[in-house]
Short mmCIF file of C-alpha atoms in Angstrom, two decimals:
data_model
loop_
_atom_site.label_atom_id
_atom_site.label_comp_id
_atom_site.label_asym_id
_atom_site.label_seq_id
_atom_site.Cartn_x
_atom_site.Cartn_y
_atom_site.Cartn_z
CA UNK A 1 99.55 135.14 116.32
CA UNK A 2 102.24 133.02 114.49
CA UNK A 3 101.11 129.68 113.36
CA UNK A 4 103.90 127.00 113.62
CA UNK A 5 103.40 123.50 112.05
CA UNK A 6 105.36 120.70 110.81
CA UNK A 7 105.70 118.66 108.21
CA UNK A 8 108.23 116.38 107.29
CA UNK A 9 108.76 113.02 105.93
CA UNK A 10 111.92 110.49 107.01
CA UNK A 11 112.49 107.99 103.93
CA UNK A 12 115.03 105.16 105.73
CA UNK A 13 116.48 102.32 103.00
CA UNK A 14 117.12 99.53 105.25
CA UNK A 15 117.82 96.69 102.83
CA UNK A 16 118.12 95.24 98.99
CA UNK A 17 118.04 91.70 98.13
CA UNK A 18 119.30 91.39 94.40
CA UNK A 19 121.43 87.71 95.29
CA UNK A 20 118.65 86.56 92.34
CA UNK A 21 119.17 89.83 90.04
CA UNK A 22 121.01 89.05 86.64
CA UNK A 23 123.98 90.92 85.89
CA UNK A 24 126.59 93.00 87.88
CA UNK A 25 124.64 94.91 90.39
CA UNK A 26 127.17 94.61 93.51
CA UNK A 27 128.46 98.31 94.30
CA UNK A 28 124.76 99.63 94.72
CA UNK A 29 123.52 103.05 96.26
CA UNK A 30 119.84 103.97 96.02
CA UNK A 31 119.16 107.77 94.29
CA UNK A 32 115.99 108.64 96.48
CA UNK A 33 113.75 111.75 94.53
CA UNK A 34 110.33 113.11 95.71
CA UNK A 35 108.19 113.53 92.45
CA UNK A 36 105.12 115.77 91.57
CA UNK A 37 104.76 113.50 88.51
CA UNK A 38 106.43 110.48 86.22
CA UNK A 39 108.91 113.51 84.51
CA UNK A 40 112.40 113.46 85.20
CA UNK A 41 111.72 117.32 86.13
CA UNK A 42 109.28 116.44 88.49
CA UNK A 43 111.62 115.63 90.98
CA UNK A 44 110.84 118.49 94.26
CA UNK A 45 113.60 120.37 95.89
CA UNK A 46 112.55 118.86 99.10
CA UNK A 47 115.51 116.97 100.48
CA UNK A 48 117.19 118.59 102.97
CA UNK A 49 120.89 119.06 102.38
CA UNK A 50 124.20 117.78 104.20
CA UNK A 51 125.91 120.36 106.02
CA UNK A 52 128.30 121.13 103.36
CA UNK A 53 125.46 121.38 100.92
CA UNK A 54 122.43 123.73 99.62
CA UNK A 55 119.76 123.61 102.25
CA UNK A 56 117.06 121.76 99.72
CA UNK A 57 118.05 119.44 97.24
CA UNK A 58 116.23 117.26 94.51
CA UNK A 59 117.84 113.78 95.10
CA UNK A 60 119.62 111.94 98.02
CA UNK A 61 122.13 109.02 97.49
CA UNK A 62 122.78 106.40 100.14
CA UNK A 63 125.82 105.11 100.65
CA UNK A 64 127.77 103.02 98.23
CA UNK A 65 127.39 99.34 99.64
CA UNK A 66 130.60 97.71 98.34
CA UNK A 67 130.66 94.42 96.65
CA UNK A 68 127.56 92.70 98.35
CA UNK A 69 124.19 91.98 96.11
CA UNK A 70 122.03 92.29 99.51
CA UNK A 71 123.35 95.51 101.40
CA UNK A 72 122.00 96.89 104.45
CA UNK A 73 121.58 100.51 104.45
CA UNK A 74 122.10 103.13 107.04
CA UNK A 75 121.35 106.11 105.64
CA UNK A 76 118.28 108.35 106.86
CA UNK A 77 116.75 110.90 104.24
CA UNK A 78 114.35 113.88 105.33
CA UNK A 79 112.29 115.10 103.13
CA UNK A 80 109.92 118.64 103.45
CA UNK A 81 106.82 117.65 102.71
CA UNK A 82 104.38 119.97 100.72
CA UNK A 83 101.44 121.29 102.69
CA UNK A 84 99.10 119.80 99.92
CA UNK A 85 99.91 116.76 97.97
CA UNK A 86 97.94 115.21 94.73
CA UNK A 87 97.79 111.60 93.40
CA UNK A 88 100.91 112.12 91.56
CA UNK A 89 103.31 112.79 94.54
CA UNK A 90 105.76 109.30 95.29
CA UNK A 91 108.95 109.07 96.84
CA UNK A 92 110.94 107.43 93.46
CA UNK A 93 113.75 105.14 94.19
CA UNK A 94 116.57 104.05 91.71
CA UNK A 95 119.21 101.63 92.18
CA UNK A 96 122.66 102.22 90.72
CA UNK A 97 125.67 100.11 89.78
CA UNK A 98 128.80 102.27 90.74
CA UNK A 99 132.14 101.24 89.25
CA UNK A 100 135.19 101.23 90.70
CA UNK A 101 137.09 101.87 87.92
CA UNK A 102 136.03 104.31 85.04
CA UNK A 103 135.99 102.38 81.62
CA UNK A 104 136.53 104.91 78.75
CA UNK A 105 132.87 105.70 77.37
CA UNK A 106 131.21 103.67 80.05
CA UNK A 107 129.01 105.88 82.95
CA UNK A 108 130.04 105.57 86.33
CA UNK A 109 126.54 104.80 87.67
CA UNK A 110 124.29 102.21 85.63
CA UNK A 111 120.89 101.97 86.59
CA UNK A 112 119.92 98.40 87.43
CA UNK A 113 116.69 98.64 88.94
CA UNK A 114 113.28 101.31 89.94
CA UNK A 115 110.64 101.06 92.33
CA UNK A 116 108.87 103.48 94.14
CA UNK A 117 105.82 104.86 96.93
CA UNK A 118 102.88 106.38 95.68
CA UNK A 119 102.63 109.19 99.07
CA UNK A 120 98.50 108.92 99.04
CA UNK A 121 96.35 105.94 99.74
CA UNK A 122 92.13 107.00 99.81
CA UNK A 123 94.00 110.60 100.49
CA UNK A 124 95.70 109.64 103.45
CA UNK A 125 99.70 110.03 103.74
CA UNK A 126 101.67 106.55 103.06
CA UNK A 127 104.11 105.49 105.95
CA UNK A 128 105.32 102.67 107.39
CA UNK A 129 107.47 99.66 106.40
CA UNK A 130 107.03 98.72 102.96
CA UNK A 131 108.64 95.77 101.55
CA UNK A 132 108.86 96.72 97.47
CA UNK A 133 109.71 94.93 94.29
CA UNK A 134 112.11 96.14 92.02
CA UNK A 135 111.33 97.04 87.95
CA UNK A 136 114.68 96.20 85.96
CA UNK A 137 113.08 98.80 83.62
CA UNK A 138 112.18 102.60 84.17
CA UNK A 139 108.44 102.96 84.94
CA UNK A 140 105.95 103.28 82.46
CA UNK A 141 103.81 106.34 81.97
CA UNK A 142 100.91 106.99 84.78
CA UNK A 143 103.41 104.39 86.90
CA UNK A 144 103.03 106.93 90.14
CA UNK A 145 99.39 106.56 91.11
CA UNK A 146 99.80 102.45 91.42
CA UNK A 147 101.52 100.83 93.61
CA UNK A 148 104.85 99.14 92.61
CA UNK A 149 102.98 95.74 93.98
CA UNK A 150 100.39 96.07 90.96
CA UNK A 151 101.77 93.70 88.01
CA UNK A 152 102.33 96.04 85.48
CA UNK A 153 102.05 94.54 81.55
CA UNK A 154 105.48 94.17 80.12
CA UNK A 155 107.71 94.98 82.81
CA UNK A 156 110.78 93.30 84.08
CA UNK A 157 111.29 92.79 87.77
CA UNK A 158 114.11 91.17 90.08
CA UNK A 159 113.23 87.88 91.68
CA UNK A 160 109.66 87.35 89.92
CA UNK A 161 108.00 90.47 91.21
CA UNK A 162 108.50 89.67 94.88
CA UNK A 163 109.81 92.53 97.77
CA UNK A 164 113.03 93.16 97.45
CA UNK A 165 113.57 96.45 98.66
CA UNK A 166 113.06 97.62 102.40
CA UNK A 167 112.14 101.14 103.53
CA UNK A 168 110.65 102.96 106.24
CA UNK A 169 108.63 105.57 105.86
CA UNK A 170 107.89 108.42 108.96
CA UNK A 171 105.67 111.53 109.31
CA UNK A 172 106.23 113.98 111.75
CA UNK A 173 103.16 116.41 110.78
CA UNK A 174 100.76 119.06 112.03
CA UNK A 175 98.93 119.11 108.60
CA UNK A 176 98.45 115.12 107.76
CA UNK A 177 97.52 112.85 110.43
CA UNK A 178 98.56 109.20 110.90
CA UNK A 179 95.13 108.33 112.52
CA UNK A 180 92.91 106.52 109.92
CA UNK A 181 89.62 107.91 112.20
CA UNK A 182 90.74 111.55 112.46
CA UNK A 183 91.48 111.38 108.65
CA UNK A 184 88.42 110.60 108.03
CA UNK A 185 86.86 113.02 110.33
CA UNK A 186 89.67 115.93 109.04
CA UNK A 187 87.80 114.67 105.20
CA UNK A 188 84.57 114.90 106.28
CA UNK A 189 85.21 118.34 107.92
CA UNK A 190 87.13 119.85 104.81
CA UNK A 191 83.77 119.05 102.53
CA UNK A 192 81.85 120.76 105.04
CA UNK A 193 84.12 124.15 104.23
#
């Protein structure tokens, strides 16, 4: 007997307000990584590829938005989620500047903004429409088991803290359940083993 199950995650950036950011930020694309921890080389080779791609990548770029502080985005990202996931595992989103035109010694992409979605909540899978604010600094250390809405001491954020970011979040999976009673009852069976 062959067991079959799924489990998969659909990350969709839908829009970014940054009309009361400081700065340039007007070319913007969102880098979208899915983390087993705060180190850069925690980022999972769970993305699935384009077509002309590897079949599993680390990160997933949206679209370049030209020239507009509040794009919408179009862009649909899925993700294969692992079979068991710990406190540590968020879906990290940065926000990049592009240029159009390459200044000697000057990057391409400048990062102008972080947030990001901390995957378990009282060990059930986060999804849904979230609404996030956006940290004009990288996260600090331990950043991935709060969520972004938590005032963290010290940090910088666009528009006083408020949500400026909005994503959608889907599970299609066999293995974590979207029904707050069966995850309890899935809990309370998995103590019992």
């Amino acid at each position: 007997m062959v067991l079959c199950f799924r489990n998969l995650l659909y990350v969709n950036a839908q829009s970014l307000n940054f009309a009361n950011r400081q700065g340039s930020a007007r070319n913007i694309t969102v880098k979208v990584q899915f983390m087993s921890g705060e180190d850069p080389n925690n980022a999972m080779p769970v993305i699935f590829g384009k077509s002309s791609c590897a079949d599993f990548a680390k990160e997933a770029y949206t679209a370049v938005v030209y020239h507009n502080r509040s794009p919408d985005f179009h862009d649909e990202i899925k993700i294969k989620l692992p079979a068991s996931l710990s406190d540590h595992h968020h879906i990290l989103f940065t926000f990049y500047h592009v240029s159009c035109q390459q200044k000697q010694n000057t990057p391409l992409e400048t990062p102008v903004g972080y947030t990001w979605i901390p995957m378990l909540q009282n060990g059930r899978l986060r999804t849904g429409h979230f609404c996030l604010p956006v940290s004009l600094e990288k996260p600090p250390q331990s950043y991935s088991v709060l969520s972004p809405d938590v005032p963290l001491p010290g940090m910088k954020w666009v528009d006083n803290h408020r949500g400026v970011f909005n994503v959608e979040v889907v599970a299609v999976s066999s293995i974590h359940t979207q029904v707050p009673v069966l995850s309890v009852q899935c809990l309370g069976y998995l103590t019992l083993i």
